[in-house]
Coordinates of C-alpha atoms in Angstrom, one line a residue:
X1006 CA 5.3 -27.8 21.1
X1007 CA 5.2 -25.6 17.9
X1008 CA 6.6 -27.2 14.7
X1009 CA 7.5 -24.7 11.8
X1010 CA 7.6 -26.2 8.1
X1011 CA 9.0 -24.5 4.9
X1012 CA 6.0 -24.2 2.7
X1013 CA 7.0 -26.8 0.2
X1014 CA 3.7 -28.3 -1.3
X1015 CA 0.5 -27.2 -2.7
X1016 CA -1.3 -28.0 0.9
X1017 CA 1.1 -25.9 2.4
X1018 CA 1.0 -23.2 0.2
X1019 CA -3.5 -23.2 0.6
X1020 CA -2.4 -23.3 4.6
X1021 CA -0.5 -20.3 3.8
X1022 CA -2.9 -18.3 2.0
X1023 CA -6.1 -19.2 3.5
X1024 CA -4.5 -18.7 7.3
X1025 CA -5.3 -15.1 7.8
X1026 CA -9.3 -15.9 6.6
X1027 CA -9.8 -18.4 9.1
X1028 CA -7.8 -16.0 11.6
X1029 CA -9.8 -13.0 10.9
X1030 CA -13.5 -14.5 10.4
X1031 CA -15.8 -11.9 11.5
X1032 CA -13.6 -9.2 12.2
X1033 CA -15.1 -6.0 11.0
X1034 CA -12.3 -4.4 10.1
X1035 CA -9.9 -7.0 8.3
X1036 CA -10.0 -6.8 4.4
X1037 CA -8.2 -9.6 2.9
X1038 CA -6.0 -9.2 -0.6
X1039 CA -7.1 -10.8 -4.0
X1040 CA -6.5 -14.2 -3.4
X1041 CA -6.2 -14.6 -6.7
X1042 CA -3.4 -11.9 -6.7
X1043 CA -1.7 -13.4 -3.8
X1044 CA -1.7 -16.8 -4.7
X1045 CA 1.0 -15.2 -7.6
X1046 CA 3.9 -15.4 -4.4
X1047 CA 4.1 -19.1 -5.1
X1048 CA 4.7 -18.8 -8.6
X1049 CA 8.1 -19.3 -10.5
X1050 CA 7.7 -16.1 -12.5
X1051 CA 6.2 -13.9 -10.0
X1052 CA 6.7 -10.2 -11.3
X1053 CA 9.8 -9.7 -8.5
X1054 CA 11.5 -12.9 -8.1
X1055 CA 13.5 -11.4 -10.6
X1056 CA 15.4 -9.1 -7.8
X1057 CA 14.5 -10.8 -5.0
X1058 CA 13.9 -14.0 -3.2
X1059 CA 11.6 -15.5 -0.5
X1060 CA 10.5 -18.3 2.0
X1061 CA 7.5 -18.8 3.5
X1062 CA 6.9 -20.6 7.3
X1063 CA 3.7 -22.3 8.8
X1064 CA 3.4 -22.9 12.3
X1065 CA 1.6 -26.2 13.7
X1066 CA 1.0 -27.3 17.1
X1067 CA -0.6 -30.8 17.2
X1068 CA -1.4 -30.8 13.7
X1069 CA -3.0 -27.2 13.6
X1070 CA -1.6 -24.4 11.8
X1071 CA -1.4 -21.4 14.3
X1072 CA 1.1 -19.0 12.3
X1073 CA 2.7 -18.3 9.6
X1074 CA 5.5 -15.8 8.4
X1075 CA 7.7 -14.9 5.3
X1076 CA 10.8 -13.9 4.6
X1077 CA 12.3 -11.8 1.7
X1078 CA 15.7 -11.0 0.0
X1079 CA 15.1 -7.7 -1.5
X1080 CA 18.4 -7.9 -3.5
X1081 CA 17.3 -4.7 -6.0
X1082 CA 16.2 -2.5 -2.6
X1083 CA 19.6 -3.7 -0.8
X1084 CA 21.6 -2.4 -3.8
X1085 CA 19.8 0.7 -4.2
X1086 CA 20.2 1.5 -0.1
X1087 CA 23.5 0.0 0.3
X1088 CA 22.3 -2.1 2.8
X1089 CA 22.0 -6.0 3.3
X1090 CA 18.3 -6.4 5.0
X1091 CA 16.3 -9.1 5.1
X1092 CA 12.4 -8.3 5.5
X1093 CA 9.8 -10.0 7.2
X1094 CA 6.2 -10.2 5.8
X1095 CA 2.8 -12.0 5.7
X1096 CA 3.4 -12.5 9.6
X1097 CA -0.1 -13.9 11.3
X1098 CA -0.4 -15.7 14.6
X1099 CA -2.4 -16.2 17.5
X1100 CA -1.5 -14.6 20.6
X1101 CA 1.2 -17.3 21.9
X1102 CA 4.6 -16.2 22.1
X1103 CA 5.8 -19.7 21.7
X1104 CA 4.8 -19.5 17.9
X1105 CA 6.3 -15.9 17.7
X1106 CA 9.2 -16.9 18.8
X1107 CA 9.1 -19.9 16.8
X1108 CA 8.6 -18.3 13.5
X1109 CA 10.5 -15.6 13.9
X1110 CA 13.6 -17.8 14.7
X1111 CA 13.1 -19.5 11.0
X1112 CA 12.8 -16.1 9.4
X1113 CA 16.0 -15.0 11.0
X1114 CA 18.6 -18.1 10.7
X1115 CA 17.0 -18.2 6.6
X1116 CA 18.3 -14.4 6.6
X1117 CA 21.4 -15.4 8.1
X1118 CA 22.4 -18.0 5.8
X1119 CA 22.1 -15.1 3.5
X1120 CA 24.4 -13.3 5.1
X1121 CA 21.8 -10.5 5.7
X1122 CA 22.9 -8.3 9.1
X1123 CA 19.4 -7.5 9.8
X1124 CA 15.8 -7.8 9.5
X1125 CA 12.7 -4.7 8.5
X1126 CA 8.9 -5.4 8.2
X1127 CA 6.9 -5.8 8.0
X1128 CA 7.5 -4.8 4.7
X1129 CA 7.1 -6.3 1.4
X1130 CA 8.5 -6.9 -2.1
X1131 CA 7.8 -3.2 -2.5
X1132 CA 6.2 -0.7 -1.5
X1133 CA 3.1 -1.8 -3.9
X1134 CA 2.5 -4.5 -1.6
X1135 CA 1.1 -4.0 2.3
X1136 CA 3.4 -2.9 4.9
X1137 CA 3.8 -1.6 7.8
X1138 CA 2.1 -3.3 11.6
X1139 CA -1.1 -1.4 12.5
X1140 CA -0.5 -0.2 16.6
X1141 CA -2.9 2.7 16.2
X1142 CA -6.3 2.7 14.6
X1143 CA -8.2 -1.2 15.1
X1144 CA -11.4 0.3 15.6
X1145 CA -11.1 1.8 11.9
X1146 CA -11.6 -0.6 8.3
X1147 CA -8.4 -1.2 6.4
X1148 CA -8.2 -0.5 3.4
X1149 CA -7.9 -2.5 0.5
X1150 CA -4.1 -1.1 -0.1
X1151 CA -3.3 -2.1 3.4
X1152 CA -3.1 -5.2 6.1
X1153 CA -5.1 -5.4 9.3
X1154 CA -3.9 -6.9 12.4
X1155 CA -5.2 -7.3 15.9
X1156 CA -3.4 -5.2 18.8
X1157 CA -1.6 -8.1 20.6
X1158 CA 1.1 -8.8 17.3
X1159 CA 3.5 -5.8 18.4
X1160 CA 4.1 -7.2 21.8
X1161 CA 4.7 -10.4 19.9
X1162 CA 7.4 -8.4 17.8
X1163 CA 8.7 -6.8 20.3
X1164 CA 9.7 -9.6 23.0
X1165 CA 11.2 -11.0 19.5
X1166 CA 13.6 -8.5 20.0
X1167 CA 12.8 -5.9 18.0
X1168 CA 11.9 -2.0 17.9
X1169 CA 10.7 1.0 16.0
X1170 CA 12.8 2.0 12.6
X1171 CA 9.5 4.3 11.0
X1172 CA 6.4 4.7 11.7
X1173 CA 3.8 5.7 8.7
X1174 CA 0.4 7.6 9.8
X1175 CA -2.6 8.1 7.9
X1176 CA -5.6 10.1 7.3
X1177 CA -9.2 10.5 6.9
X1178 CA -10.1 12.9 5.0
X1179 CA -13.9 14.8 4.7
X1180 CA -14.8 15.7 1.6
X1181 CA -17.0 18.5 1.9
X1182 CA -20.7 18.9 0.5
X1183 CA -20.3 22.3 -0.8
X1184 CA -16.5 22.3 -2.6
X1185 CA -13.5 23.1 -1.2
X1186 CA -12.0 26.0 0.2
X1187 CA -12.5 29.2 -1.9
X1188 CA -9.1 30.3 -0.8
X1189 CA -7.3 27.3 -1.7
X1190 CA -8.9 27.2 -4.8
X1191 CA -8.1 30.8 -5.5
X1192 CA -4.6 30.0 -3.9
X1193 CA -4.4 27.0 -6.7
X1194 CA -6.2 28.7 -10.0
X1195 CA -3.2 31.5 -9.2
X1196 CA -0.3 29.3 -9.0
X1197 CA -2.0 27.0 -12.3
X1198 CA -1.4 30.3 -14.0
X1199 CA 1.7 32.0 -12.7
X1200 CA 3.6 28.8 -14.2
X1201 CA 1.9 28.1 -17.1
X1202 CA 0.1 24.8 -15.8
X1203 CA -3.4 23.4 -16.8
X1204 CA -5.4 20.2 -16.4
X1205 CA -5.0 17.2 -18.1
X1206 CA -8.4 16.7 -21.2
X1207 CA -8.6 13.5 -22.6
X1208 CA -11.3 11.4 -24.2
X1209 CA -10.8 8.4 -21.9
X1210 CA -8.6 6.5 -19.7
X1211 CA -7.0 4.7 -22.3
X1212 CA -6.2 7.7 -24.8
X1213 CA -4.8 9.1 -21.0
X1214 CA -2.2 5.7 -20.2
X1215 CA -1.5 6.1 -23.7
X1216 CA -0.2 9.2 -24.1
X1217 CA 0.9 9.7 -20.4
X1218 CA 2.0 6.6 -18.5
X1219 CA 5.3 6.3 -19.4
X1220 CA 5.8 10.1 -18.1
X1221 CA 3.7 9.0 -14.9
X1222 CA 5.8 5.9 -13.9
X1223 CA 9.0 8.2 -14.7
X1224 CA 8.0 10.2 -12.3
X1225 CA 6.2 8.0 -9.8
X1226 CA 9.9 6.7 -9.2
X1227 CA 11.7 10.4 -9.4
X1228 CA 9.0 11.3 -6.5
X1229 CA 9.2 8.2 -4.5
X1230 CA 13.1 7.8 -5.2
X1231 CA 13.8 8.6 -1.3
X1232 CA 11.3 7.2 0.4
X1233 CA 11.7 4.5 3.0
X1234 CA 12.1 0.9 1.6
X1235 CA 11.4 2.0 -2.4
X1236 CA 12.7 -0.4 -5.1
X1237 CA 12.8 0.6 -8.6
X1238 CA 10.0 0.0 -11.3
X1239 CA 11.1 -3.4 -13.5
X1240 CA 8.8 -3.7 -16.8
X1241 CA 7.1 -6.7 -15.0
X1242 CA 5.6 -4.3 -12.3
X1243 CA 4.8 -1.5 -14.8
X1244 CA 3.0 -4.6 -16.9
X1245 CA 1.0 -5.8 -13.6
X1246 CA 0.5 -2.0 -12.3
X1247 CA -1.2 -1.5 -15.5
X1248 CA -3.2 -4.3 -16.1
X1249 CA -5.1 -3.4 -12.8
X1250 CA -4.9 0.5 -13.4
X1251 CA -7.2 -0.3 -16.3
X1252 CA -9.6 -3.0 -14.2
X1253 CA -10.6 0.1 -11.7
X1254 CA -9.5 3.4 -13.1
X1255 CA -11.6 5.7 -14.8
X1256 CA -11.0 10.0 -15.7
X1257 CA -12.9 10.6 -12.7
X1258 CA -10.2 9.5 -10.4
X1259 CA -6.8 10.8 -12.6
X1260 CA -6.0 14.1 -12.3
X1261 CA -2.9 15.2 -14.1
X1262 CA -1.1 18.5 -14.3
X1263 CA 0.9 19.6 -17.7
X1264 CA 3.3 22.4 -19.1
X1265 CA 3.0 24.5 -21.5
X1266 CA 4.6 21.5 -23.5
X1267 CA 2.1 18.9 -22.5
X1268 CA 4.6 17.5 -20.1
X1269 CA 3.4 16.1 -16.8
X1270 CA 4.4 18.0 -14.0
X1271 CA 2.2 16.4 -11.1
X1272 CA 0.0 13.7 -11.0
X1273 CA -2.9 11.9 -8.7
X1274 CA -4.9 8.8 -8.5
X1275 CA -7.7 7.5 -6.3
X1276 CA -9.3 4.2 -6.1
X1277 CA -13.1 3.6 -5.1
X1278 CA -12.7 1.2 -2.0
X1279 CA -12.6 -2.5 -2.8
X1280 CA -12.4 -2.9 1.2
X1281 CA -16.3 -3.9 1.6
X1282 CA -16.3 -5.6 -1.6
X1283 CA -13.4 -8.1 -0.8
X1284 CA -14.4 -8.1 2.7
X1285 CA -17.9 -10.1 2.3
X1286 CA -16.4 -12.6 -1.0
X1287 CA -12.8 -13.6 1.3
X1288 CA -10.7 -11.9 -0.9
X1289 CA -12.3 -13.7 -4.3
X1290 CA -13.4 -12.5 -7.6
X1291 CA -17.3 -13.9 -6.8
X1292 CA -19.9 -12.6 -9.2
X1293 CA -21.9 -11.0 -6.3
X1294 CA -18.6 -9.3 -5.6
X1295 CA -17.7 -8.4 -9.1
X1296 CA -21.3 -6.8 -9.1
X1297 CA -21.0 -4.6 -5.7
X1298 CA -17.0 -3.8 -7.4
X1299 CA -19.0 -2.1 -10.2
X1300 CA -21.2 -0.3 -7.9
X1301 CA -18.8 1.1 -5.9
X1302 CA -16.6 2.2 -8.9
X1303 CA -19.6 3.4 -10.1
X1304 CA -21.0 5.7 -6.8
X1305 CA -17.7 5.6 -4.7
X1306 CA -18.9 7.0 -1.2
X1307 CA -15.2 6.2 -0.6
X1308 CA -12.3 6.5 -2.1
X1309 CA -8.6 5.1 -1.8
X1310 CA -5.9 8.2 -2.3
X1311 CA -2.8 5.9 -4.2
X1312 CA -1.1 8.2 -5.1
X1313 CA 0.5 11.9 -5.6
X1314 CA 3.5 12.6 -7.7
X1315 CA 4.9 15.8 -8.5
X1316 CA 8.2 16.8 -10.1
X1317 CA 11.3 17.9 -8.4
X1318 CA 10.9 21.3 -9.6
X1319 CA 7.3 22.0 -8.7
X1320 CA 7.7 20.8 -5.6
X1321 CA 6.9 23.2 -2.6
X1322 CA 4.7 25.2 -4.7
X1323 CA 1.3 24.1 -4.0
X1324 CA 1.2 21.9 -6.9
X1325 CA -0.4 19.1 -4.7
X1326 CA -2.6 21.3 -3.1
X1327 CA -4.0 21.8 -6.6
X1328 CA -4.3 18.2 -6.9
X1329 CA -6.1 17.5 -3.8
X1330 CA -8.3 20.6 -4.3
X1331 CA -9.8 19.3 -7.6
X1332 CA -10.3 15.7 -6.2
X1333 CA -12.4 17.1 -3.3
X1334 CA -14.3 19.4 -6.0
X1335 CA -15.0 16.1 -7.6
X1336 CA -15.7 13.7 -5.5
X1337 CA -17.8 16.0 -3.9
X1338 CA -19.9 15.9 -7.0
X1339 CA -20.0 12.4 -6.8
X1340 CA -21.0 12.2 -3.9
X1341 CA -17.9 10.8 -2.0
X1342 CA -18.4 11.1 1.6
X1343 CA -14.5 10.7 2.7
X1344 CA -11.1 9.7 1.2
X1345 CA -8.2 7.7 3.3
X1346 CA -4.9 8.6 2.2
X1347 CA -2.0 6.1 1.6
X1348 CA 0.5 5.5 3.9
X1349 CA 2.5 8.7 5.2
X1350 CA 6.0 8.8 6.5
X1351 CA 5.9 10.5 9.8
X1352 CA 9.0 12.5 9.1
X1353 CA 7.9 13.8 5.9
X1354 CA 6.8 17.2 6.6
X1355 CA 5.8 18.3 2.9
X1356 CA 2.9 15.6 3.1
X1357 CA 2.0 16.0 6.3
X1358 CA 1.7 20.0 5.9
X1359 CA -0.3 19.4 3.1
X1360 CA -3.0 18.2 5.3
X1361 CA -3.5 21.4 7.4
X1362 CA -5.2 23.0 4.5
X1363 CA -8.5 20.3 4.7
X1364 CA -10.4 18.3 7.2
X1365 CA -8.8 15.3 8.1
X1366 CA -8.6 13.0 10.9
X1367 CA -5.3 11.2 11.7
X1368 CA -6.6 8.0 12.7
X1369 CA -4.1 5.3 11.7
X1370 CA -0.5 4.8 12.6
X1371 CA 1.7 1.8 11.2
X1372 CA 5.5 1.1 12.5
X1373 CA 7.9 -1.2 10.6
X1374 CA 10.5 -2.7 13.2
X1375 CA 14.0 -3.8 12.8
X1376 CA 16.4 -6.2 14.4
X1377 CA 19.9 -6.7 14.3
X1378 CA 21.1 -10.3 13.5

């Protein structure tokens, strides 16, 4: 028999967290989140809990936890899509439909009794946080960015009832020894010039998040306004996106893209890859993993694309082309051997075309599922 209980207490909540560890000891291709940033979800003033709401399940069967799942009232995103969704996240379980079924049950009569129509996910508080099921790609490392789970968990999902509302894809791509493309780069320096674009100079990354962040998170959210699932930036995530900005990011990996009036116009950042770092410590801040952190952020062989932003106006103009192309001519000086991109809609054929310009591999595919209730 599988009992489900409402994480309530401080052994409940370490069941919670430390659940996916124990589930994915060994596996090669898990990465786990800070635990010290994901502990935070239990806290009163976690940075959303001030447009949303949540509950978290365990599963037990004979006094051993087996599953857990959370649920989330994304009251800001609800608003924004004129929608009343409930979203399921943090779902991990071993292969037993019986628990499944179980915690999927809880999730939906929580979402009910708040009057929520139907349930997403997995998908978090935002699109900041891991989403998205993995049903393509388990022979491949996650990324730090984003959650690994083992094949069996959409059959779970589905024989929950539910089926396919998007599916992301995402990509590997080579960065090649000897630059990029002449004819992209040409393609770019052209375009740079025809509107009256340069590159970003600036002494260091703070002198950059000074003078530029507040353009960057303005357009972050203009460029990301229509994508699946966005919320709106609240001064508590900008505080928190910043924080960690500054713990990994350095000018080799922000490129930014300016008028003639010093405005930003596009914008890009990479991450080294935290995955093998976070992998060996369990998700924890240990000083051997704070050491191989700085190594990595020091001689990146791979690195994390977050994120691309461009303007509504300079869209469709090879702006991120540009943006791409210079990374490529830079890591390539680094000595980067690949980048993975973020997570992709399918259906969003501006991205994807992007991608026909450089080597890459398509070698992920994540689905977020819905259910009416």
């Amino acid at each position: 028999m599988v009992e489900i209980c409402e994480v309530k207490t401080a052994k409940q909540q370490k069941q919670f967290l430390q659940f996916p560890l124990k589930l994915y000891k060994n596996n090669p291709y898990f990465v786990p989140p800070l635990y010290g940033d994901e502990k935070q979800i239990f806290s009163k003033d976690y940075m959303y809990y001030d447009q949303a709401e949540a509950v978290y399940f365990n599963a037990y069967r004979d006094g051993k936890m087996i599953g857990r799942i959370s649920g989330i009232l994304q009251k800001a995103a609800n608003a924004k899509w004129g929608q009343n969704r409930a979203r399921f996240t943090r779902f991990d379980a071993v292969n037993d439909q019986e628990v499944a079924n179980a915690l999927f049950a809880a999730v939906e009569n929580w979402a009910k009794n708040k009057n929520a129509d139907e349930i997403v996910g997995p998908l978090g508080f935002s699109d900041l946080e891991r989403e998205g099921l993995l049903i393509e790609g388990f022979d491949q490392l996650a990324t730090f960015e984003e959650q690994y789970n083992y094949d069996y968990y959409q059959k779970l999902i589905e024989n929950c009832g539910y089926g396919k509302d998007v599916d992301w894809v995402e990509r590997k791509v080579r960065i090649p020894k000897n630059g990029v493309d002449s004819r992209i780069a040409k393609i770019s320096a052209e375009m740079m010039e025809k509107y009256e674009l340069h590159f970003v100079d600036a002494k260091n990354t703070n002198d950059f998040l000074k003078k530029y962040v507040d353009q960057i998170f303005r357009i972050w959210d203009e460029t990301y306004d229509k994508i699946y699932g966005t919320v709106p930036f609240t001064d508590k995530v900008k505080k928190a996106m910043l924080v960690n900005f500054k713990l990994v990011i350095d000018l080799r990996f922000i490129t930014a893209i300016v008028d003639k009036n010093d405005k930003i116009v596009a914008f890009g950042v990479v991450f080294p890859s935290m995955a093998k770092a976070v992998q060996k410590s369990g998700g924890k801040l240990t000083p051997a993993c704070l050491i191989k952190l700085l190594r990595d952020i020091k001689n990146p062989k791979i690195v994390d694309m977050a994120l691309i932003g461009v303007v509504d106006e300079y869209k469709n103009k090879g702006i991120a082309a540009a943006l791409v192309s210079v990374f490529s001519e830079r890591m390539a000086n680094f000595g980067v051997e690949y980048a993975e991109t973020n997570l992709m809609l399918e259906y969003n054929s501006p991205i994807q075309n992007l991608w026909k310009h450089f080597d890459t591999e398509l070698h992920k595919r994540r689905r977020c599922f819905i259910k009416k209730i």
